[in-house]
Coordinates of C-alpha atoms in Angstrom, one line a residue:
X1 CA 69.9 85.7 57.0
X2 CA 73.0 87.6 55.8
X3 CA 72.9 89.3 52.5
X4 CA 76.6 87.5 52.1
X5 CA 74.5 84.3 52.8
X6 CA 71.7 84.9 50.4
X7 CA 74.2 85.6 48.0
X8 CA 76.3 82.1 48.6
X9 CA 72.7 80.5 48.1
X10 CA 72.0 82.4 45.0
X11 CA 75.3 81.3 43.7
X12 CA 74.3 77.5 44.5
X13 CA 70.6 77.6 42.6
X14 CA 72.6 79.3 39.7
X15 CA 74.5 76.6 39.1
X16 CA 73.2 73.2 40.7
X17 CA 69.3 73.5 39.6
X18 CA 68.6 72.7 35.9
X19 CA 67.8 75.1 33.3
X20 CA 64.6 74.7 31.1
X21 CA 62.5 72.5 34.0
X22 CA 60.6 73.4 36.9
X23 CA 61.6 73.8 40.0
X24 CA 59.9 72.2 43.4
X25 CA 60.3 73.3 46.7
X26 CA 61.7 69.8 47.4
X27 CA 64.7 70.9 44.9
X28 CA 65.0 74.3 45.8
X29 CA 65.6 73.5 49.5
X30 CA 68.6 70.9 48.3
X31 CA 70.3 74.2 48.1
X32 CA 69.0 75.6 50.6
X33 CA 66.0 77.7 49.3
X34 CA 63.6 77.4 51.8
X35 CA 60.0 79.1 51.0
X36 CA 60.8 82.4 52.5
X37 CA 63.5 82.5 50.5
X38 CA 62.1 81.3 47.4
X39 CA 59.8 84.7 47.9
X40 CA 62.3 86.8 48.2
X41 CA 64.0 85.6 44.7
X42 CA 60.3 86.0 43.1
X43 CA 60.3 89.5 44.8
X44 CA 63.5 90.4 43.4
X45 CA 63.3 88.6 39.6
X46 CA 65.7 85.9 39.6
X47 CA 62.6 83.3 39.8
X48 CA 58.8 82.9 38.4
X49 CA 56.2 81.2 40.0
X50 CA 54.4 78.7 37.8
X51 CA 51.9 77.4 40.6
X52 CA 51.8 76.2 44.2
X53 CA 55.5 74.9 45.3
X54 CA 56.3 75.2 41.8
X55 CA 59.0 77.8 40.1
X56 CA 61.0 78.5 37.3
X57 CA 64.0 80.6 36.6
X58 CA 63.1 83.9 35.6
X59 CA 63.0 84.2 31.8
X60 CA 63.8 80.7 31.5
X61 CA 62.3 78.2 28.1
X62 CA 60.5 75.5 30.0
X63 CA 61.9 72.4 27.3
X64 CA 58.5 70.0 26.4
X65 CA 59.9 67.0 27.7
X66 CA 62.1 67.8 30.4
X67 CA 58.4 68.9 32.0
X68 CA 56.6 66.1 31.1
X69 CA 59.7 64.3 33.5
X70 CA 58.7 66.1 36.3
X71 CA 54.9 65.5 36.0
X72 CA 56.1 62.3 35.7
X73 CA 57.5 62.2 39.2
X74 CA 54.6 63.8 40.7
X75 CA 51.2 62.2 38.7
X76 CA 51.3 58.2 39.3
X77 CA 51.4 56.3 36.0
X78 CA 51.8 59.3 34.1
X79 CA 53.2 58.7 30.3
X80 CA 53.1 60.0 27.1
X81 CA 50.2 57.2 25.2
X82 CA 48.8 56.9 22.6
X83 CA 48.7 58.5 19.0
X84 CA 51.9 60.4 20.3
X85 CA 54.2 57.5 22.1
X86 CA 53.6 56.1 18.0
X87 CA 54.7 59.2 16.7
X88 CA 57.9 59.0 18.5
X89 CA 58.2 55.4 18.0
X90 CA 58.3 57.0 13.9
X91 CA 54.4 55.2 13.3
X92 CA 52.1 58.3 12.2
X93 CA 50.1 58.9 9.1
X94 CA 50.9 62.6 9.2
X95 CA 52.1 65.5 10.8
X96 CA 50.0 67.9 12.5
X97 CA 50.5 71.6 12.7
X98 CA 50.2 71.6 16.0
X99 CA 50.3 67.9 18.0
X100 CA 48.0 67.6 20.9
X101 CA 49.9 65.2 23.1
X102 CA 48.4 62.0 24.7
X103 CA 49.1 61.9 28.2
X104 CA 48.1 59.0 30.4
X105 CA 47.8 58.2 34.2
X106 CA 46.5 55.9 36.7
X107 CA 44.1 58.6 38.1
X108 CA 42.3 61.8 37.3
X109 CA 44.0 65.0 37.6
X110 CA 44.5 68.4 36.2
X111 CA 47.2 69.2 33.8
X112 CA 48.6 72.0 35.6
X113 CA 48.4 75.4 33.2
X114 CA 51.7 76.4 33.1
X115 CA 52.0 73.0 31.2
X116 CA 49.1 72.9 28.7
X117 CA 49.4 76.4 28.1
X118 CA 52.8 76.2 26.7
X119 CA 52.2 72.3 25.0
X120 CA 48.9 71.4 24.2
X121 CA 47.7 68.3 25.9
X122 CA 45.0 66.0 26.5
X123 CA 45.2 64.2 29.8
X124 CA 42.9 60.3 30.0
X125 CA 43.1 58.5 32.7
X126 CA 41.3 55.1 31.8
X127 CA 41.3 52.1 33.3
X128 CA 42.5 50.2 30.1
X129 CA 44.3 46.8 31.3
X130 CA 43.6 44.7 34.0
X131 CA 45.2 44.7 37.4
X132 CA 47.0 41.6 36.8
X133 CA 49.0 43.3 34.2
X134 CA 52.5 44.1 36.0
X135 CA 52.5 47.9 36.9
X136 CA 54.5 49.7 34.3
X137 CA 54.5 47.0 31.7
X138 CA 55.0 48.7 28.5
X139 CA 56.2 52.0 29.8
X140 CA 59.9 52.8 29.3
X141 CA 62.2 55.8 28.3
X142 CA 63.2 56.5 24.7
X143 CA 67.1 54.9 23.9
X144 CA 68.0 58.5 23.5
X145 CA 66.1 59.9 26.3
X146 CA 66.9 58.4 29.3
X147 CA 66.3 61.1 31.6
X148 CA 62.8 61.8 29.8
X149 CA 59.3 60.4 30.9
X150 CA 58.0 57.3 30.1
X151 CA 56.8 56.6 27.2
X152 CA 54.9 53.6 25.8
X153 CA 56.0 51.1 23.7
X154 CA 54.7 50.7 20.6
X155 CA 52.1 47.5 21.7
X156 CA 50.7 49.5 24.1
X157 CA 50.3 52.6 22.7
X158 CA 48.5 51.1 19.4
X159 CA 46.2 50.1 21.9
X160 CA 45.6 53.4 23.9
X161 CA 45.2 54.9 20.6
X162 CA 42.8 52.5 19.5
X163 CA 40.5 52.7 22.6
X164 CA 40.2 56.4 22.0
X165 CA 38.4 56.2 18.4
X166 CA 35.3 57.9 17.8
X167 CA 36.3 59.9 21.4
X168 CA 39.2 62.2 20.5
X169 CA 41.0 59.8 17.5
X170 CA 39.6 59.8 14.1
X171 CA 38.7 55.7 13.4
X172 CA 40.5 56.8 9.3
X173 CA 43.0 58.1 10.4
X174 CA 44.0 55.2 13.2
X175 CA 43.1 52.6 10.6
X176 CA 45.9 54.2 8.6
X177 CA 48.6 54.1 11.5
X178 CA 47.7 51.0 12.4
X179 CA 48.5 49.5 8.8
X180 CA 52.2 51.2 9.4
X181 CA 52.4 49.4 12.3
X182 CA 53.8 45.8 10.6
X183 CA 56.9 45.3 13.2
X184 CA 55.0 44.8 16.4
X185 CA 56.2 42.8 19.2
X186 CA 54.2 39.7 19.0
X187 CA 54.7 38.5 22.3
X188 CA 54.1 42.1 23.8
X189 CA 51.5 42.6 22.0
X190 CA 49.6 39.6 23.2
X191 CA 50.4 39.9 27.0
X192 CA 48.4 43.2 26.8
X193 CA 45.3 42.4 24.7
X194 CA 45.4 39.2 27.2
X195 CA 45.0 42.1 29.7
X196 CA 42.8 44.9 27.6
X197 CA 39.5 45.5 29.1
X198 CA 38.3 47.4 26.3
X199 CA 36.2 45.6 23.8
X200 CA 36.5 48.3 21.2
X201 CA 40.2 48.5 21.2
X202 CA 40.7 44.2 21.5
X203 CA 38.1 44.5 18.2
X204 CA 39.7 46.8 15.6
X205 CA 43.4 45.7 16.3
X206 CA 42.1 42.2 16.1
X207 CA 40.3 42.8 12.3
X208 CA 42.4 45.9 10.9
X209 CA 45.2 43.6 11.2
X210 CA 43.5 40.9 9.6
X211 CA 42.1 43.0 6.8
X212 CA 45.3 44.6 6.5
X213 CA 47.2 41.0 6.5
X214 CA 49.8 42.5 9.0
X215 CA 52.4 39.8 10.3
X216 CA 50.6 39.7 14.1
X217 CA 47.6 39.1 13.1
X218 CA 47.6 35.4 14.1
X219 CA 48.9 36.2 17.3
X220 CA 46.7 39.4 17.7
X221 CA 43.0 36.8 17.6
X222 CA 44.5 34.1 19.6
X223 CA 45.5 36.0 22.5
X224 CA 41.7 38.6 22.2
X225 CA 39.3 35.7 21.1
X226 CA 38.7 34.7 24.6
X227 CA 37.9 38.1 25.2
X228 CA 35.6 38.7 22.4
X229 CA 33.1 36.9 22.7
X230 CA 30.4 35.9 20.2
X231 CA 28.5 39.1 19.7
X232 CA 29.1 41.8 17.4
X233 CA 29.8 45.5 19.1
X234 CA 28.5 48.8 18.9
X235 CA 28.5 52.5 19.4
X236 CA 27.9 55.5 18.9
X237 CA 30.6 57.5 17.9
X238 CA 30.6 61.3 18.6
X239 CA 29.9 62.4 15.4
X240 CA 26.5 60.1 16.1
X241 CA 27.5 57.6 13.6
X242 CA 27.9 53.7 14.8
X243 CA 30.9 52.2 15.0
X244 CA 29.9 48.5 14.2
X245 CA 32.7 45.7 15.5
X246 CA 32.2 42.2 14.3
X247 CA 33.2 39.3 16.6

């Protein structure tokens, strides 16, 4: 290839292929960097590898969320959850020095390092609702994010949340952003605890909400009763304490 070629294709990446995300080889050849030529513009500076297939421009500020997009086009299911979907959705007890995100997904995988080692993350990929639930339910971009990853809504990520106390959530500190949590979708709400296979998470959103007299309760123990059972639940949680769940 002509250097006057190279230099037209240069020209093309510079301005066609976003700033602050990574870029795939699926991308770069839309502009016609081929692999070859992808080498040559790590040899030469203008890009960084990150990992296999995957680049950056050089000296570029990878932006949190325009990364967590592109896992999101490349990890099936993949969403911010969780204690962290709340946060954005403004439901949190406090704010950390240093958030951990929640990431979810339909199956294991590694968080590449290039990712986590810029924005700490913990990735779960549990099986938490039932295969009758419609794929995706719950998941959808922020209003002012609509190029961002998916995100879940509030009924879903209480849930998430909840089904990792006494794992990596601390049950206080849940119980206390649950109790924020008074303008839930009732209707939501219910479709997915109609669908949670989790008896830990169906049991403390069914009684913090009662305890805490929050408006869904109602709603919250017909649609989880079923579900319930008669029996009381426990566990141990990681701190070797039992975590002790009335019907």
């Amino acid at each position: 290839m002509s250097s006057s070629r190279r230099t037209s294709i240069l020209k093309r990446l510079q301005s066609e292929m976003p700033r602050g995300k990574p870029l795939d080889s699926h991308g770069l050849a839309s502009v016609g960097v081929y692999p070859e030529l992808a080498y040559r513009y790590v040899r030469s500076g203008w890009l960084e590898r990150l990992g296999r297939g995957v680049l950056m421009f050089a000296s570029d500020q990878l932006q949190r969320d325009r990364c967590l997009a592109f896992l999101a086009g490349r990890v099936a299911g993949f969403h911010v959850g969780g204690k962290s979907a709340l946060a954005l959705h403004g439901l949190r007890h406090n704010v950390p020095a240093r958030e951990v995100l929640s990431l979810w997904g339909e199956k294991s995988t590694r968080i590449p390092q290039w990712f986590s080692s810029r924005f700490p993350s913990r990735y779960t990929a549990r099986s938490l609702f039932a295969e009758s639930l419609p794929r995706g339910f719950g998941l959808q971009t922020l209003p002012e994010d609509p190029d961002g990853p998916p995100v879940s809504v509030p009924e879903r990520a209480l849930l998430e949340m909840l089904s990792e106390v006494g794992v990596s959530q601390e049950l206080d500190e849940a119980r206390l952003i649950v109790e924020t949590a008074r303008s839930l979708r009732a209707d939501v709400l219910a479709e997915l605890l109609r669908a949670c296979r989790q008896q830990k998470a169906l049991r403390l959103c069914v009684s913090w909400a009662e305890e805490l007299a929050l408006p869904w309760a109602s709603v919250a123990r017909k649609a989880a009763e079923p579900l319930i059972g008669s029996n009381r639940w426990v566990s141990k949680r990681k701190n070797g304490k039992s975590l002790i769940l009335k019907p």
